[in-house]
Amino acid sequence: MIRVNTRWALMVGVVAAGVPVSGLTAQSQQQPAACTASAYRQFDFWIGDWEVTNPQGAVVGENTVRGILNGCVLHEHWRGAGGGSGQSHNIYDLRTGKWHQTWVDSSGQLLLLDGGIEDGKMVLRGETAGQGGQTTLNEISWEPLDGERVRQLWRSSTDAGANWQVVFDGLYTKMQ
């Protein structure tokens, strides 16, 4: 087994490229900070520990949302009052200029959503295959109401958006 000293290999490569070794600093050896564009912070209002209630005020679950992977990803962990659970990963795609969410839950549901900020709300949309092969459109929005509350509204349509049904309407309140 041949072992390569990566620092030595890097210096040899730099010298071969005509870059003076004296110009190689510890800082230049580090990768640039990832996810520093302001767009990566657009969904940060959702970070926190939340109690979630329905429009009638009944507790329907708890949600924990954290920034992970150097602040590049928001990780959601949902715990429903009825025992269900789910998780999502949310990331801003600098290449497409859109947010992307991958949601999976304990019932086997998978949602792939894309979108961005519209009228002060984060709005993500995607399609799923319904029973019998019909397409279901999904639209989920998160609206910051103040520093302590966020409203999440999930609507779906099975007729190409002519009619919408509310799947979930939740008020997130930060836990102390």
PDB file of C-alpha atoms in Angstrom:
ATOM      1  CA  MET A   1       0.000   0.000   0.000  1.00  0.00           C
ATOM      2  CA  ILE A   2       1.416   3.378  -1.015  1.00  0.00           C
ATOM      3  CA  ARG A   3       0.740   6.242   1.360  1.00  0.00           C
ATOM      4  CA  VAL A   4       0.725   9.755  -0.060  1.00  0.00           C
ATOM      5  CA  ASN A   5       1.315  12.808   2.065  1.00  0.00           C
ATOM      6  CA  THR A   6      -1.514  15.021   0.789  1.00  0.00           C
ATOM      7  CA  ARG A   7       0.155  18.264   1.885  1.00  0.00           C
ATOM      8  CA  TRP A   8       3.343  17.289   0.006  1.00  0.00           C
ATOM      9  CA  ALA A   9       1.313  16.260  -3.076  1.00  0.00           C
ATOM     10  CA  LEU A  10      -0.553  19.587  -2.968  1.00  0.00           C
ATOM     11  CA  MET A  11       2.692  21.561  -2.770  1.00  0.00           C
ATOM     12  CA  VAL A  12       4.215  19.584  -5.640  1.00  0.00           C
ATOM     13  CA  GLY A  13       1.091  20.245  -7.728  1.00  0.00           C
ATOM     14  CA  VAL A  14       1.188  23.948  -6.905  1.00  0.00           C
ATOM     15  CA  VAL A  15       4.872  24.239  -7.803  1.00  0.00           C
ATOM     16  CA  ALA A  16       4.269  22.290 -11.034  1.00  0.00           C
ATOM     17  CA  ALA A  17       1.518  24.780 -11.891  1.00  0.00           C
ATOM     18  CA  GLY A  18       3.938  27.680 -11.392  1.00  0.00           C
ATOM     19  CA  VAL A  19       2.431  29.021  -8.166  1.00  0.00           C
ATOM     20  CA  PRO A  20       5.055  30.044  -5.611  1.00  0.00           C
ATOM     21  CA  VAL A  21       4.876  27.891  -2.464  1.00  0.00           C
ATOM     22  CA  SER A  22       5.166  31.048  -0.349  1.00  0.00           C
ATOM     23  CA  GLY A  23       1.725  32.083  -1.690  1.00  0.00           C
ATOM     24  CA  LEU A  24       0.093  28.924  -0.341  1.00  0.00           C
ATOM     25  CA  THR A  25      -1.416  29.789   3.051  1.00  0.00           C
ATOM     26  CA  ALA A  26      -3.461  27.722   5.463  1.00  0.00           C
ATOM     27  CA  GLN A  27      -6.448  29.877   4.539  1.00  0.00           C
ATOM     28  CA  SER A  28      -6.053  29.236   0.799  1.00  0.00           C
ATOM     29  CA  GLN A  29      -5.929  25.487   1.492  1.00  0.00           C
ATOM     30  CA  GLN A  30      -9.385  25.615   3.075  1.00  0.00           C
ATOM     31  CA  GLN A  31     -12.474  25.268   0.951  1.00  0.00           C
ATOM     32  CA  PRO A  32     -14.522  28.438   0.485  1.00  0.00           C
ATOM     33  CA  ALA A  33     -17.443  28.882   2.846  1.00  0.00           C
ATOM     34  CA  ALA A  34     -20.471  27.089   1.430  1.00  0.00           C
ATOM     35  CA  CYS A  35     -24.013  28.391   1.373  1.00  0.00           C
ATOM     36  CA  THR A  36     -23.136  32.009   2.064  1.00  0.00           C
ATOM     37  CA  ALA A  37     -25.547  33.575  -0.454  1.00  0.00           C
ATOM     38  CA  SER A  38     -28.458  35.347   1.232  1.00  0.00           C
ATOM     39  CA  ALA A  39     -30.931  33.021  -0.511  1.00  0.00           C
ATOM     40  CA  TYR A  40     -29.763  30.209   1.798  1.00  0.00           C
ATOM     41  CA  ARG A  41     -31.196  32.164   4.758  1.00  0.00           C
ATOM     42  CA  GLN A  42     -34.716  32.642   3.272  1.00  0.00           C
ATOM     43  CA  PHE A  43     -36.188  29.666   5.159  1.00  0.00           C
ATOM     44  CA  ASP A  44     -34.371  30.270   8.462  1.00  0.00           C
ATOM     45  CA  PHE A  45     -37.588  31.661   9.982  1.00  0.00           C
ATOM     46  CA  TRP A  46     -38.697  28.011  10.294  1.00  0.00           C
ATOM     47  CA  ILE A  47     -35.729  26.994  12.476  1.00  0.00           C
ATOM     48  CA  GLY A  48     -36.721  26.126  16.033  1.00  0.00           C
ATOM     49  CA  ASP A  49     -38.700  23.832  18.300  1.00  0.00           C
ATOM     50  CA  TRP A  50     -42.411  24.133  17.584  1.00  0.00           C
ATOM     51  CA  GLU A  51     -45.752  23.086  19.025  1.00  0.00           C
ATOM     52  CA  VAL A  52     -48.236  22.748  16.160  1.00  0.00           C
ATOM     53  CA  THR A  53     -51.980  23.289  16.488  1.00  0.00           C
ATOM     54  CA  ASN A  54     -54.859  23.036  14.038  1.00  0.00           C
ATOM     55  CA  PRO A  55     -57.243  25.966  13.329  1.00  0.00           C
ATOM     56  CA  GLN A  56     -59.406  24.885  16.304  1.00  0.00           C
ATOM     57  CA  GLY A  57     -56.403  25.146  18.654  1.00  0.00           C
ATOM     58  CA  ALA A  58     -55.883  21.409  19.276  1.00  0.00           C
ATOM     59  CA  VAL A  59     -52.271  20.236  19.416  1.00  0.00           C
ATOM     60  CA  VAL A  60     -51.552  18.055  16.364  1.00  0.00           C
ATOM     61  CA  GLY A  61     -47.830  17.563  16.857  1.00  0.00           C
ATOM     62  CA  GLU A  62     -44.383  18.913  17.494  1.00  0.00           C
ATOM     63  CA  ASN A  63     -41.724  19.853  14.998  1.00  0.00           C
ATOM     64  CA  THR A  64     -38.006  20.436  15.320  1.00  0.00           C
ATOM     65  CA  VAL A  65     -36.222  22.252  12.495  1.00  0.00           C
ATOM     66  CA  ARG A  66     -32.450  22.668  12.569  1.00  0.00           C
ATOM     67  CA  GLY A  67     -29.821  24.075  10.267  1.00  0.00           C
ATOM     68  CA  ILE A  68     -27.302  21.320   9.503  1.00  0.00           C
ATOM     69  CA  LEU A  69     -24.310  20.719   7.233  1.00  0.00           C
ATOM     70  CA  ASN A  70     -22.726  24.142   7.755  1.00  0.00           C
ATOM     71  CA  GLY A  71     -26.091  25.878   7.430  1.00  0.00           C
ATOM     72  CA  CYS A  72     -26.659  24.515   3.919  1.00  0.00           C
ATOM     73  CA  VAL A  73     -29.617  22.295   4.833  1.00  0.00           C
ATOM     74  CA  LEU A  74     -32.693  22.615   7.034  1.00  0.00           C
ATOM     75  CA  HIS A  75     -33.584  19.279   8.648  1.00  0.00           C
ATOM     76  CA  GLU A  76     -37.155  18.860   9.886  1.00  0.00           C
ATOM     77  CA  HIS A  77     -38.278  16.185  12.351  1.00  0.00           C
ATOM     78  CA  TRP A  78     -42.087  15.952  12.746  1.00  0.00           C
ATOM     79  CA  ARG A  79     -43.792  14.025  15.559  1.00  0.00           C
ATOM     80  CA  GLY A  80     -47.557  13.856  15.155  1.00  0.00           C
ATOM     81  CA  ALA A  81     -49.844  13.739  18.203  1.00  0.00           C
ATOM     82  CA  GLY A  82     -51.432  10.621  16.679  1.00  0.00           C
ATOM     83  CA  GLY A  83     -48.113   8.782  16.565  1.00  0.00           C
ATOM     84  CA  GLY A  84     -47.000   9.400  12.972  1.00  0.00           C
ATOM     85  CA  SER A  85     -43.625  10.912  12.227  1.00  0.00           C
ATOM     86  CA  GLY A  86     -41.725  12.319   9.284  1.00  0.00           C
ATOM     87  CA  GLN A  87     -38.588  14.128   8.253  1.00  0.00           C
ATOM     88  CA  SER A  88     -37.549  16.493   5.522  1.00  0.00           C
ATOM     89  CA  HIS A  89     -34.376  17.952   4.127  1.00  0.00           C
ATOM     90  CA  ASN A  90     -34.624  21.417   2.597  1.00  0.00           C
ATOM     91  CA  ILE A  91     -31.925  23.095   0.540  1.00  0.00           C
ATOM     92  CA  TYR A  92     -31.558  26.079  -1.726  1.00  0.00           C
ATOM     93  CA  ASP A  93     -30.218  25.058  -5.143  1.00  0.00           C
ATOM     94  CA  LEU A  94     -28.002  27.901  -6.294  1.00  0.00           C
ATOM     95  CA  ARG A  95     -27.906  26.406  -9.806  1.00  0.00           C
ATOM     96  CA  THR A  96     -31.714  26.549 -10.307  1.00  0.00           C
ATOM     97  CA  GLY A  97     -32.469  29.419  -7.930  1.00  0.00           C
ATOM     98  CA  LYS A  98     -35.116  27.287  -6.182  1.00  0.00           C
ATOM     99  CA  TRP A  99     -35.659  25.666  -2.824  1.00  0.00           C
ATOM    100  CA  HIS A 100     -36.072  21.907  -2.773  1.00  0.00           C
ATOM    101  CA  GLN A 101     -37.685  19.724  -0.092  1.00  0.00           C
ATOM    102  CA  THR A 102     -37.597  15.947   0.178  1.00  0.00           C
ATOM    103  CA  TRP A 103     -40.201  14.734   2.710  1.00  0.00           C
ATOM    104  CA  VAL A 104     -40.592  11.138   3.912  1.00  0.00           C
ATOM    105  CA  ASP A 105     -42.835   9.830   6.662  1.00  0.00           C
ATOM    106  CA  SER A 106     -43.734   6.746   8.669  1.00  0.00           C
ATOM    107  CA  SER A 107     -46.637   5.934   6.330  1.00  0.00           C
ATOM    108  CA  GLY A 108     -44.260   5.582   3.375  1.00  0.00           C
ATOM    109  CA  GLN A 109     -45.165   8.916   1.815  1.00  0.00           C
ATOM    110  CA  LEU A 110     -42.582  10.690  -0.328  1.00  0.00           C
ATOM    111  CA  LEU A 111     -42.980  14.306  -1.436  1.00  0.00           C
ATOM    112  CA  LEU A 112     -40.545  16.118  -3.708  1.00  0.00           C
ATOM    113  CA  LEU A 113     -41.245  19.846  -3.741  1.00  0.00           C
ATOM    114  CA  ASP A 114     -39.619  22.888  -5.334  1.00  0.00           C
ATOM    115  CA  GLY A 115     -40.239  26.617  -5.160  1.00  0.00           C
ATOM    116  CA  GLY A 116     -39.272  29.742  -3.304  1.00  0.00           C
ATOM    117  CA  ILE A 117     -40.430  32.951  -1.684  1.00  0.00           C
ATOM    118  CA  GLU A 118     -43.744  34.336  -2.981  1.00  0.00           C
ATOM    119  CA  ASP A 119     -45.407  37.317  -1.305  1.00  0.00           C
ATOM    120  CA  GLY A 120     -43.376  36.820   1.875  1.00  0.00           C
ATOM    121  CA  LYS A 121     -44.145  33.087   2.142  1.00  0.00           C
ATOM    122  CA  MET A 122     -42.043  30.057   1.311  1.00  0.00           C
ATOM    123  CA  VAL A 123     -44.131  28.173  -1.283  1.00  0.00           C
ATOM    124  CA  LEU A 124     -43.093  24.730  -2.536  1.00  0.00           C
ATOM    125  CA  ARG A 125     -44.945  22.626  -5.102  1.00  0.00           C
ATOM    126  CA  GLY A 126     -44.731  19.113  -6.476  1.00  0.00           C
ATOM    127  CA  GLU A 127     -46.698  16.251  -7.967  1.00  0.00           C
ATOM    128  CA  THR A 128     -47.479  12.779  -6.666  1.00  0.00           C
ATOM    129  CA  ALA A 129     -49.149   9.841  -8.362  1.00  0.00           C
ATOM    130  CA  GLY A 130     -52.561   9.253  -6.815  1.00  0.00           C
ATOM    131  CA  GLN A 131     -54.620   6.120  -6.711  1.00  0.00           C
ATOM    132  CA  GLY A 132     -55.483   4.908 -10.173  1.00  0.00           C
ATOM    133  CA  GLY A 133     -52.528   6.790 -11.647  1.00  0.00           C
ATOM    134  CA  GLN A 134     -54.069  10.265 -11.365  1.00  0.00           C
ATOM    135  CA  THR A 135     -51.711  13.146 -10.717  1.00  0.00           C
ATOM    136  CA  THR A 136     -52.076  15.055  -7.472  1.00  0.00           C
ATOM    137  CA  LEU A 137     -50.677  18.579  -7.278  1.00  0.00           C
ATOM    138  CA  ASN A 138     -49.342  19.556  -3.857  1.00  0.00           C
ATOM    139  CA  GLU A 139     -48.667  23.090  -2.681  1.00  0.00           C
ATOM    140  CA  ILE A 140     -47.274  23.795   0.760  1.00  0.00           C
ATOM    141  CA  SER A 141     -46.655  27.290   2.094  1.00  0.00           C
ATOM    142  CA  TRP A 142     -44.951  28.514   5.258  1.00  0.00           C
ATOM    143  CA  GLU A 143     -45.836  32.035   6.316  1.00  0.00           C
ATOM    144  CA  PRO A 144     -43.894  33.757   9.108  1.00  0.00           C
ATOM    145  CA  LEU A 145     -46.451  35.573  11.252  1.00  0.00           C
ATOM    146  CA  ASP A 146     -44.036  37.019  13.793  1.00  0.00           C
ATOM    147  CA  GLY A 147     -40.852  35.829  15.461  1.00  0.00           C
ATOM    148  CA  GLU A 148     -42.756  33.205  17.421  1.00  0.00           C
ATOM    149  CA  ARG A 149     -45.289  31.752  14.958  1.00  0.00           C
ATOM    150  CA  VAL A 150     -45.428  30.296  11.438  1.00  0.00           C
ATOM    151  CA  ARG A 151     -48.487  29.098   9.522  1.00  0.00           C
ATOM    152  CA  GLN A 152     -48.103  26.043   7.303  1.00  0.00           C
ATOM    153  CA  LEU A 153     -50.835  25.380   4.739  1.00  0.00           C
ATOM    154  CA  TRP A 154     -50.791  22.258   2.565  1.00  0.00           C
ATOM    155  CA  ARG A 155     -53.285  22.076  -0.279  1.00  0.00           C
ATOM    156  CA  SER A 156     -53.759  19.440  -2.972  1.00  0.00           C
ATOM    157  CA  SER A 157     -55.607  19.237  -6.269  1.00  0.00           C
ATOM    158  CA  THR A 158     -56.538  16.231  -8.396  1.00  0.00           C
ATOM    159  CA  ASP A 159     -57.975  18.300 -11.267  1.00  0.00           C
ATOM    160  CA  ALA A 160     -54.916  20.242 -12.452  1.00  0.00           C
ATOM    161  CA  GLY A 161     -55.468  23.049  -9.938  1.00  0.00           C
ATOM    162  CA  ALA A 162     -59.105  23.866 -10.749  1.00  0.00           C
ATOM    163  CA  ASN A 163     -60.111  22.925  -7.183  1.00  0.00           C
ATOM    164  CA  TRP A 164     -57.996  22.704  -4.044  1.00  0.00           C
ATOM    165  CA  GLN A 165     -58.506  20.795  -0.804  1.00  0.00           C
ATOM    166  CA  VAL A 166     -56.734  21.566   2.467  1.00  0.00           C
ATOM    167  CA  VAL A 167     -54.603  18.615   3.567  1.00  0.00           C
ATOM    168  CA  PHE A 168     -53.041  20.329   6.584  1.00  0.00           C
ATOM    169  CA  ASP A 169     -53.424  23.733   8.215  1.00  0.00           C
ATOM    170  CA  GLY A 170     -51.080  24.185  11.153  1.00  0.00           C
ATOM    171  CA  LEU A 171     -50.007  27.044  13.378  1.00  0.00           C
ATOM    172  CA  TYR A 172     -46.449  26.589  14.603  1.00  0.00           C
ATOM    173  CA  THR A 173     -45.723  28.298  17.926  1.00  0.00           C
ATOM    174  CA  LYS A 174     -42.153  28.338  19.259  1.00  0.00           C
ATOM    175  CA  MET A 175     -41.683  26.349  22.430  1.00  0.00           C
ATOM    176  CA  GLN A 176     -39.822  28.071  25.234  1.00  0.00           C
TER     177      GLN A 176
END
